[in-house]
Structure formats: structure tokens, C-alpha cells
Short mmCIF file of C-alpha atoms in Angstrom, two decimals:
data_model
loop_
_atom_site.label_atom_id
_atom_site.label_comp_id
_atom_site.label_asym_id
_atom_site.label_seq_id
_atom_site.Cartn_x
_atom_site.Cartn_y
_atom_site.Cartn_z
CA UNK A 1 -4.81 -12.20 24.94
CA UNK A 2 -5.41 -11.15 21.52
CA UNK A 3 -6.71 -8.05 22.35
CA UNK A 4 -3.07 -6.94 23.80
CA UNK A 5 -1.77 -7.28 20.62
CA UNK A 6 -0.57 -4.47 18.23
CA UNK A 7 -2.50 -3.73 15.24
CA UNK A 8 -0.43 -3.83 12.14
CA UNK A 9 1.41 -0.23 11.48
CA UNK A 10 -0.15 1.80 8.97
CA UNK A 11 2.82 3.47 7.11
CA UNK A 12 0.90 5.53 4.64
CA UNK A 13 -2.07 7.27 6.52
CA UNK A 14 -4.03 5.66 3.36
CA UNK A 15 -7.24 3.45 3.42
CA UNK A 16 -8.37 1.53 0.37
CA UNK A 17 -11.81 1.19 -0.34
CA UNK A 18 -13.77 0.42 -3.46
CA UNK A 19 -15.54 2.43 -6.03
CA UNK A 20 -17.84 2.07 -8.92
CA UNK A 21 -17.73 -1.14 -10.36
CA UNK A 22 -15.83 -2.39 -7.59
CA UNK A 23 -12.81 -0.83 -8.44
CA UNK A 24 -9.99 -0.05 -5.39
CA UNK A 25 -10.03 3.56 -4.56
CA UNK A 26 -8.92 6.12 -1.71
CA UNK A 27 -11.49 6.37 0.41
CA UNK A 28 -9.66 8.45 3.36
CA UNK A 29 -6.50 9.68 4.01
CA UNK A 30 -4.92 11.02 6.98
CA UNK A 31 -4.05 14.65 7.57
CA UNK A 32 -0.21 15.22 7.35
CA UNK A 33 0.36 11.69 6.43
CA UNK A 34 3.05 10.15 4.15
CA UNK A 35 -0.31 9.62 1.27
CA UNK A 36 -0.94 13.24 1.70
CA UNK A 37 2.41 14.20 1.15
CA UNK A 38 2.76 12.08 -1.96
CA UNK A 39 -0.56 14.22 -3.27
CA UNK A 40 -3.45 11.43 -3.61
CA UNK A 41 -6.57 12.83 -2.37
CA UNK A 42 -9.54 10.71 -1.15
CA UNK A 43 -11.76 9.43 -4.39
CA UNK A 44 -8.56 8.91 -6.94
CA UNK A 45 -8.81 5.37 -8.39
CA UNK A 46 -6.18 3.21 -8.17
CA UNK A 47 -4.64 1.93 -11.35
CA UNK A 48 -1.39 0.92 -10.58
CA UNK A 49 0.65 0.00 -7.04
CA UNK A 50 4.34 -0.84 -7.05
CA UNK A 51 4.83 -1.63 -11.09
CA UNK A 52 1.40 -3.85 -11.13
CA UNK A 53 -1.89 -3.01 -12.57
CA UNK A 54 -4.85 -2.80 -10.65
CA UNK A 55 -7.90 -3.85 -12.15
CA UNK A 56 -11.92 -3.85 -10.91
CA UNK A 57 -12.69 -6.75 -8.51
CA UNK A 58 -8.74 -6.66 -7.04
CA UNK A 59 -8.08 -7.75 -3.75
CA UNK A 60 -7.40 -4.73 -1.56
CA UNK A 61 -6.40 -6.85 1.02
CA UNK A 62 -2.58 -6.92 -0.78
CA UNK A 63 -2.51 -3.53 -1.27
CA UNK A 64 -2.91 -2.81 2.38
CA UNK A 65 -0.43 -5.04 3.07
CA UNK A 66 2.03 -3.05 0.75
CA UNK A 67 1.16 0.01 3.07
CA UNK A 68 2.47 -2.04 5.79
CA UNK A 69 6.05 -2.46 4.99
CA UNK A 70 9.09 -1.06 6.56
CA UNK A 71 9.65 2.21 7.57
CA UNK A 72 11.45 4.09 4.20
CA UNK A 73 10.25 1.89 1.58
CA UNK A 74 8.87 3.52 -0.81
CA UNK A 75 5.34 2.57 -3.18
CA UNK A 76 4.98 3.78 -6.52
CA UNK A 77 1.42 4.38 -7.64
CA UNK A 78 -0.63 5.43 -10.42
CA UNK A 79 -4.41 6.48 -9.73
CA UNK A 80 -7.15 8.49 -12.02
CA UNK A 81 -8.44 11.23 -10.91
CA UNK A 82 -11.23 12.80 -13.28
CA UNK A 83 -9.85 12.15 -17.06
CA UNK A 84 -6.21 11.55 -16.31
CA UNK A 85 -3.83 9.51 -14.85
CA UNK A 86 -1.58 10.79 -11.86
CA UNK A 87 1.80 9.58 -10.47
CA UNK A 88 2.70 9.40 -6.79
CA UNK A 89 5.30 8.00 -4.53
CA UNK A 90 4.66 7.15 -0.79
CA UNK A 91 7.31 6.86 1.33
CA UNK A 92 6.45 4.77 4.57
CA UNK A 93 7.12 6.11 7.85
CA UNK A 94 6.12 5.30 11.43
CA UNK A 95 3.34 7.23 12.11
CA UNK A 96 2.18 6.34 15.28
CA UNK A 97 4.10 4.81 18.57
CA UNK A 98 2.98 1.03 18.79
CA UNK A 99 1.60 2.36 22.11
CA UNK A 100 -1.16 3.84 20.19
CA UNK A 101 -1.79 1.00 17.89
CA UNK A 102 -3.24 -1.50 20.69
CA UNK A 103 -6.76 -2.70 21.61
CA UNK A 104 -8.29 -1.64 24.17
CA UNK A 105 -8.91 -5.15 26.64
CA UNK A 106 -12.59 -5.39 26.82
CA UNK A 107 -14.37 -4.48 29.86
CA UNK A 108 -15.83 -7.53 31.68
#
């Protein structure tokens, strides 16, 4: 039963990962995706999502969530990339048909 479920809609075509001293970073974004668009490029650091610092050892499990939201919203961040700080703006949109966003049902 689970396994017909959707998986929750990715908005920004952005995954979180962690860097160096456990620090959450872009690790991969999508090609032609609302992250892309916004100009973050995989390895910035993130220092700041929606007005609140980010700081080594943070969750990444509420930023994802963030990515989540509804379609239009929009999340301010600030990352570093090599010795500055840059400013982007993602603007969620539906990027895939829920269709697409299922598990497979296991093969017994």
C-alpha cells in the first residue's frame, strides 16, 4: 500500500547534502530546474534559507521540507561559493506530474 503512494514534490530540482565539517551544501541540481534558474550551482554552501542562518551540524531535513512547499512560493537563500557570499531566489514550481513521482509496487 505504501508503495502506491506519491513521493513528496520536489519544487526546486535542488538536493541538500553536507560538506566539510558537516555543513549543508548543494550537492546536485537538476538541469532546467527552478535552483538552476535562481543560479546556485552544485558545491555552494548554504548559509542562509528563507531569513534564517544555517550553521554546521543543521538539520537538512527542514530545508528539504522548505523545497516542498506550494507551487509559486518563493525561498530566499544565501550560499558561499569560494570567498563570497551569493544571493538567490527559488521560485517553486511543479516539476514533474505526480504520475512520475510514484513507487514502483515491488515485484513478488
Amino acid at each position: 500500500e505504501r508503495f502506491n503512494n506519491a513521493f513528496p514534490p520536489d519544487r526546486s530540482g535542488l538536493l541538500i547534502g553536507r560538506a566539510e565539517l558537516n555543513q549543508p551544501m548543494v550537492s546536485f541540481l537538476a538541469s532546467d530546474s527552478p535552483a538552476t534558474r535562481a543560479g546556485l550551482q552544485a558545491g555552494d554552501i548554504i548559509v542562509e534559507m528563507a531569513g534564517r542562518p544555517i550553521g554546521p551540524n543543521h538539520p537538512v531535513l527542514p530545508l528539504r521540507e522548505m523545497l516542498r512547499g506550494a507551487v509559486g512560493n518563493t525561498i530566499d537563500m544565501k550560499v558561499r561559493r569560494a570567498d563570497q557570499v551569493v544571493a538567490a531566489t527559488i521560485i517553486l514550481e511543479n516539476m514533474y506530474p505526480a504520475s512520475e513521482r510514484k513507487c514502483p509496487a515491488p515485484n513478488n
